[in-house]
Amino acid sequence: MTATPEQLTIAAKSLWLDKKEFQSFLNVLREGGYQIIGPRIEQGAIVYGPVDRVEDFPLGWTDEQAPGLYRLKKRDDDALFGYAVGPHSWKRFLFPPQLDMMRSKKVGAGWDMEPVPVETVKYAFLGVRACELSAIEVQDRVFLNSTFPDEYYQQRRRDSLIIAVNCTMAAATCFCTSMDSGPRCRTGYDLALTELIDGYVVEVGSVQGATLIERLALPTVAAVQEERAEVARRQAVEQIQRVLDREHVQSTLKQRLNHVHWDDVAARCLSCANCTMVCPTCFCSSVEDVTMLVDQEVVRQRRWDSCFNFDFSHVSGGPVRDQTRSRYRQWLTHKLTTWVDQFGTSGCVGCGRCITWCPVGIDLTKESVILCSEAGLDKPQDSPL
Amino acid sequence: MNSPSSSTNRACHPWVAQVAVVTEVRQEIESVATYRLRLRDAEIARQYRFQPGQFNMLYVPGCGESAISHSGPSENDGHDLWHTVRFVGRVTDSIAKLNVGDHLGVRGPFGTAWPLEACKQRDVVVMSGGLGLAPLRPMLYALMAKRSEFGRVVLLHGARTPETILYPEELSQWQAQGIEVELTVDRADGEWAGNVGVVPLLLDRLPDLRPAQTEVVTCGPEIMMHFSAISALKRGIPETSIWLSMERNMQCAAGLCGHCQWGPLFVCKDGPVFRYDRIRTLLKVRDL
Ligand SMILES: Cc1cc2nc3c(=O)[nH]c(=O)nc-3n(C[C@H](O)[C@H](O)[C@H](O)COP(=O)(O)OP(=O)(O)OC[C@H]3O[C@@H](n4cnc5c(N)ncnc54)[C@H](O)[C@@H]3O)c2cc1C
Ligand code: SF4
Ligand code: SF4
């Protein structure tokens, strides 16, 4: 989005939202007609769901993450956004796990078929991280930059407000710095917050954001607060240890389709599809018929699917990718290489979810280093992709 | 609000089928029938256009959807769409139960087309295996409709047995309209006096081939297309003159569901018809 001169002046002035005013901020969003979706604790994890009151937030909680490990831990302050990312991403609101696409009604001996109308909802996504802003941009390319734009996605995307939060800490699984997607929020938000112990530095990214925040008549941020916010944000950068050599992997992995290490990963991978379910960019789906009222009405329902599912590549002779090896290879080469051919951007934003939520702790940053190495190559490969 | 970059250049809902009425069912060979369909909405039927090589998603409510190629003349609009279907599973078996007057859903057309333009003034070798002749029939009709615009046209078709040769009574009509037809079967019976063996062998032996002036279009099992391409290359036909039609699982046919991915390609929208040089390396990778 190119900023208008008006937006540039808005963006130049950051504002100060006192911690005590946070509820008023939520109220302003609600009064603006938005359904607020933000972080909350459910089943031992920080997930995204409806939030209305400060108490709904994971007040004073953080997440500890490692390959195959996720744990909530108490912080020694009462931060609302003092965690990294959990198993949910915003895709579940823009591209829901289940969605009715078409309805067929029995009329006499025949059928009528019609689209299921898209209900309008205005979401305010509160707490969108930099890597998640990137993930949304990646999915925009899939669902909107298409000959057949997805209507549902389009409506939600158009009418939603994005309130980003700059990370002030990182998980051990984060590698956004390698993927050029964070931790600083740069574009794609209406408002961006940096959380400090006593309040928030608020940056304004759009006219919509400006119009809303105006109602709170917030003061301009003081230089010392700006400085504290910068220190807090730097902390996140410094904590990021994990790396992925993006350009090297992108060009090399395509030439490693017969690497022996695929068998090594396949021996550990359960083909459970967790990695694809938690990934904020994965977009695969299947469509199934759901029959209502004894055949009088049939709904075509789209559901998230995964390239790890056995039937995913089914053709008459059986699945094309009938082994875990070929399914993991499909997933990783798609994320890190062919995605670029298809959509002009990497399919990975470095959020680390697939590392954390893999039950056996398979870590794409580590696997891709081995897969890109010369060692383990049967013979020199030509470039098959 | 953020303004995501969107290019709504088609006001069409990719997931919603049009109701079509079965107007004729023609039994072809065992477990294969051709359905003639009329889109119920006359205006949509009038606007419907397709090109040889493209396909529709056929939908039977309660059973599901399958990608099925057009097998009829591309001059037809949505009042008379032909689809030749082999009954192999859940969806296609439910199509088998349809009779004249019954309804089904149609979404499409989707995908890339056979290279009719590239074939102008050139010789065309059409190579098909089994049901692979169905997606090539609109191409043959188009070649016959403007027969003088093309050079020599040869159909090399293979079937498992003589009884499973598709469209047998049309073959002689095609010959009458200037198409050379060569048939082969995997297993002959007592009556069969023709070729026995795989389709690529027919190309190996095709007399008077002018490789620099020939386009090869092929559809059938992947392995058959693979060897047809190799035979064509051996005969000196350039990679850029060989075209084949791929098959992968498809749920949406609009490049959104991910199922038909083949390396960097989506078979539904980058294909199903591909030029050989663009996919040569992909064909060689197992389980891709
Ligand atoms: C571009 C294209 C054109 C085709 N043209 C024709 C044609 O003209 N005539 C014809 O008879 N068949 C054609 N097919 C194959 C046809 O789509 C499958 O045979 C059919 O989907 C099988 O579905 P089923 O439910 O009967 O079988 P099942 O084996 O029960 O299939 C279950 C599901 O798997 C998927 N599936 C199974 N086999 C295939 C397959 N080969 N390709 C894609 N998805 C599959 C379908 O989504 C189906 O719903 C074409 C396929 C493609 C991709
Ligand atoms: S591939 Fe893994 S690290 Fe990359 S965006 Fe998806 S879940 Fe995050
Ligand atoms: S990599 Fe891990 S999360 Fe992904 S399918 Fe394999 S076991 Fe499951």
Short mmCIF file of C-alpha atoms in Angstrom, two decimals, chain A residues 27-166:
data_model
loop_
_atom_site.label_atom_id
_atom_site.label_comp_id
_atom_site.label_asym_id
_atom_site.label_seq_id
_atom_site.Cartn_x
_atom_site.Cartn_y
_atom_site.Cartn_z
CA ASN A 27 -14.10 -0.29 24.01
CA VAL A 28 -13.29 2.06 21.15
CA LEU A 29 -12.68 -0.95 18.89
CA ARG A 30 -15.97 -2.50 19.92
CA GLU A 31 -17.84 0.75 19.42
CA GLY A 32 -16.28 0.92 15.97
CA GLY A 33 -18.28 -2.22 15.14
CA TYR A 34 -15.35 -4.61 15.36
CA GLN A 35 -15.35 -8.07 16.83
CA ILE A 36 -12.02 -8.17 18.64
CA ILE A 37 -9.91 -11.28 18.16
CA GLY A 38 -6.88 -11.46 20.40
CA PRO A 39 -4.75 -13.72 22.57
CA ARG A 40 -6.29 -15.82 25.33
CA ILE A 41 -5.34 -18.93 27.22
CA GLU A 42 -7.08 -22.17 26.29
CA GLN A 43 -5.98 -25.71 27.02
CA GLY A 44 -2.56 -24.65 28.21
CA ALA A 45 -1.67 -22.53 25.20
CA ILE A 46 -2.05 -18.95 24.07
CA VAL A 47 -4.51 -19.03 21.17
CA TYR A 48 -6.54 -16.43 19.27
CA GLY A 49 -10.21 -15.96 20.03
CA PRO A 50 -12.79 -13.33 20.95
CA VAL A 51 -11.56 -10.89 23.61
CA ASP A 52 -13.50 -8.04 25.20
CA ARG A 53 -11.89 -7.27 28.51
CA VAL A 54 -8.32 -6.91 29.71
CA GLU A 55 -8.89 -9.98 31.91
CA ASP A 56 -9.41 -12.11 28.78
CA PHE A 57 -5.74 -11.61 27.85
CA PRO A 58 -2.87 -13.88 28.98
CA LEU A 59 -1.96 -11.36 31.64
CA GLY A 60 1.52 -12.06 32.99
CA TRP A 61 2.05 -15.26 31.00
CA THR A 62 4.73 -16.18 28.52
CA ASP A 63 5.49 -19.21 26.39
CA GLU A 64 8.61 -21.34 26.45
CA GLN A 65 9.26 -23.09 23.15
CA ALA A 66 11.73 -25.59 21.74
CA PRO A 67 11.54 -28.32 19.09
CA GLY A 68 8.55 -30.44 20.11
CA LEU A 69 7.98 -28.40 23.28
CA TYR A 70 5.53 -25.67 24.31
CA ARG A 71 4.94 -24.56 27.89
CA LEU A 72 3.24 -21.59 29.51
CA LYS A 73 5.25 -19.85 32.21
CA LYS A 74 4.49 -17.03 34.62
CA ARG A 75 6.29 -13.75 33.90
CA ASP A 76 7.39 -11.44 36.66
CA ASP A 77 5.26 -8.60 35.28
CA ASP A 78 1.68 -8.39 34.01
CA ALA A 79 2.35 -7.95 30.31
CA LEU A 80 -0.56 -8.71 27.95
CA PHE A 81 1.65 -9.52 24.97
CA GLY A 82 4.66 -11.07 26.71
CA TYR A 83 4.76 -14.25 24.61
CA ALA A 84 5.85 -15.17 21.07
CA VAL A 85 3.35 -17.12 18.95
CA GLY A 86 1.09 -20.06 19.78
CA PRO A 87 -0.52 -22.87 17.78
CA HIS A 88 -3.13 -20.56 16.20
CA SER A 89 -2.58 -18.03 13.49
CA TRP A 90 -4.91 -15.43 11.96
CA LYS A 91 -5.50 -17.65 8.96
CA ARG A 92 -8.23 -19.43 10.91
CA PHE A 93 -10.32 -16.24 10.67
CA LEU A 94 -9.51 -15.33 7.06
CA PHE A 95 -9.38 -18.90 5.74
CA PRO A 96 -11.41 -20.86 8.30
CA PRO A 97 -10.76 -24.57 8.96
CA GLN A 98 -14.28 -25.38 7.72
CA LEU A 99 -16.38 -23.34 5.37
CA ASP A 100 -19.57 -24.04 3.43
CA MET A 101 -19.04 -23.10 -0.22
CA MET A 102 -22.13 -24.24 -2.08
CA ARG A 103 -25.57 -25.63 -1.33
CA SER A 104 -27.60 -28.02 -3.49
CA LYS A 105 -31.29 -28.39 -2.81
CA LYS A 106 -33.39 -31.22 -4.11
CA VAL A 107 -36.25 -29.89 -6.26
CA GLY A 108 -38.48 -32.60 -7.64
CA ALA A 109 -36.19 -35.08 -9.35
CA GLY A 110 -33.44 -32.49 -9.90
CA TRP A 111 -31.28 -30.00 -8.04
CA ASP A 112 -30.82 -26.30 -7.49
CA MET A 113 -27.28 -25.18 -6.73
CA GLU A 114 -26.30 -21.86 -5.22
CA PRO A 115 -23.36 -20.24 -3.44
CA VAL A 116 -23.49 -19.96 0.33
CA PRO A 117 -23.59 -16.18 0.87
CA VAL A 118 -20.59 -14.69 2.67
CA GLU A 119 -21.70 -13.06 5.92
CA THR A 120 -19.95 -9.79 6.60
CA VAL A 121 -17.91 -9.64 9.78
CA LYS A 122 -15.57 -6.88 10.85
CA TYR A 123 -12.71 -8.29 12.87
CA ALA A 124 -10.11 -6.32 14.77
CA PHE A 125 -7.10 -8.63 14.95
CA LEU A 126 -5.26 -7.54 18.06
CA GLY A 127 -1.72 -8.77 18.64
CA VAL A 128 -0.54 -9.54 15.12
CA ARG A 129 3.22 -10.16 15.10
CA ALA A 130 5.56 -9.02 12.34
CA CYS A 131 5.97 -12.57 10.99
CA GLU A 132 2.18 -12.86 10.98
CA LEU A 133 1.80 -9.64 8.98
CA SER A 134 4.13 -11.29 6.46
CA ALA A 135 2.12 -14.52 6.57
CA ILE A 136 -1.07 -12.58 5.81
CA GLU A 137 0.66 -10.94 2.86
CA VAL A 138 1.72 -14.39 1.66
CA GLN A 139 -1.86 -15.65 1.82
CA ASP A 140 -3.10 -12.48 0.08
CA ARG A 141 -1.05 -13.58 -2.88
CA VAL A 142 -2.61 -17.04 -2.81
CA PHE A 143 -6.25 -16.07 -2.28
CA LEU A 144 -6.50 -12.62 -3.85
CA ASN A 145 -3.86 -12.45 -6.60
CA SER A 146 -5.65 -15.25 -8.37
CA THR A 147 -7.82 -15.62 -11.45
CA PHE A 148 -10.45 -16.75 -8.96
CA PRO A 149 -10.13 -14.58 -5.84
CA ASP A 150 -11.61 -16.13 -2.71
CA GLU A 151 -14.68 -14.09 -1.80
CA TYR A 152 -14.76 -15.01 1.85
CA TYR A 153 -11.09 -14.15 2.35
CA GLN A 154 -11.56 -10.95 0.39
CA GLN A 155 -14.44 -9.72 2.54
CA ARG A 156 -12.74 -10.46 5.85
CA ARG A 157 -9.45 -9.04 4.70
CA ARG A 158 -11.03 -5.86 3.40
CA ASP A 159 -13.11 -5.14 6.47
CA SER A 160 -10.70 -6.25 9.17
CA LEU A 161 -8.54 -3.97 11.25
CA ILE A 162 -5.01 -5.10 12.01
CA ILE A 163 -3.44 -4.06 15.28
CA ALA A 164 0.09 -5.33 15.28
CA VAL A 165 2.33 -5.81 18.30
CA ASN A 166 6.09 -5.50 18.06
#
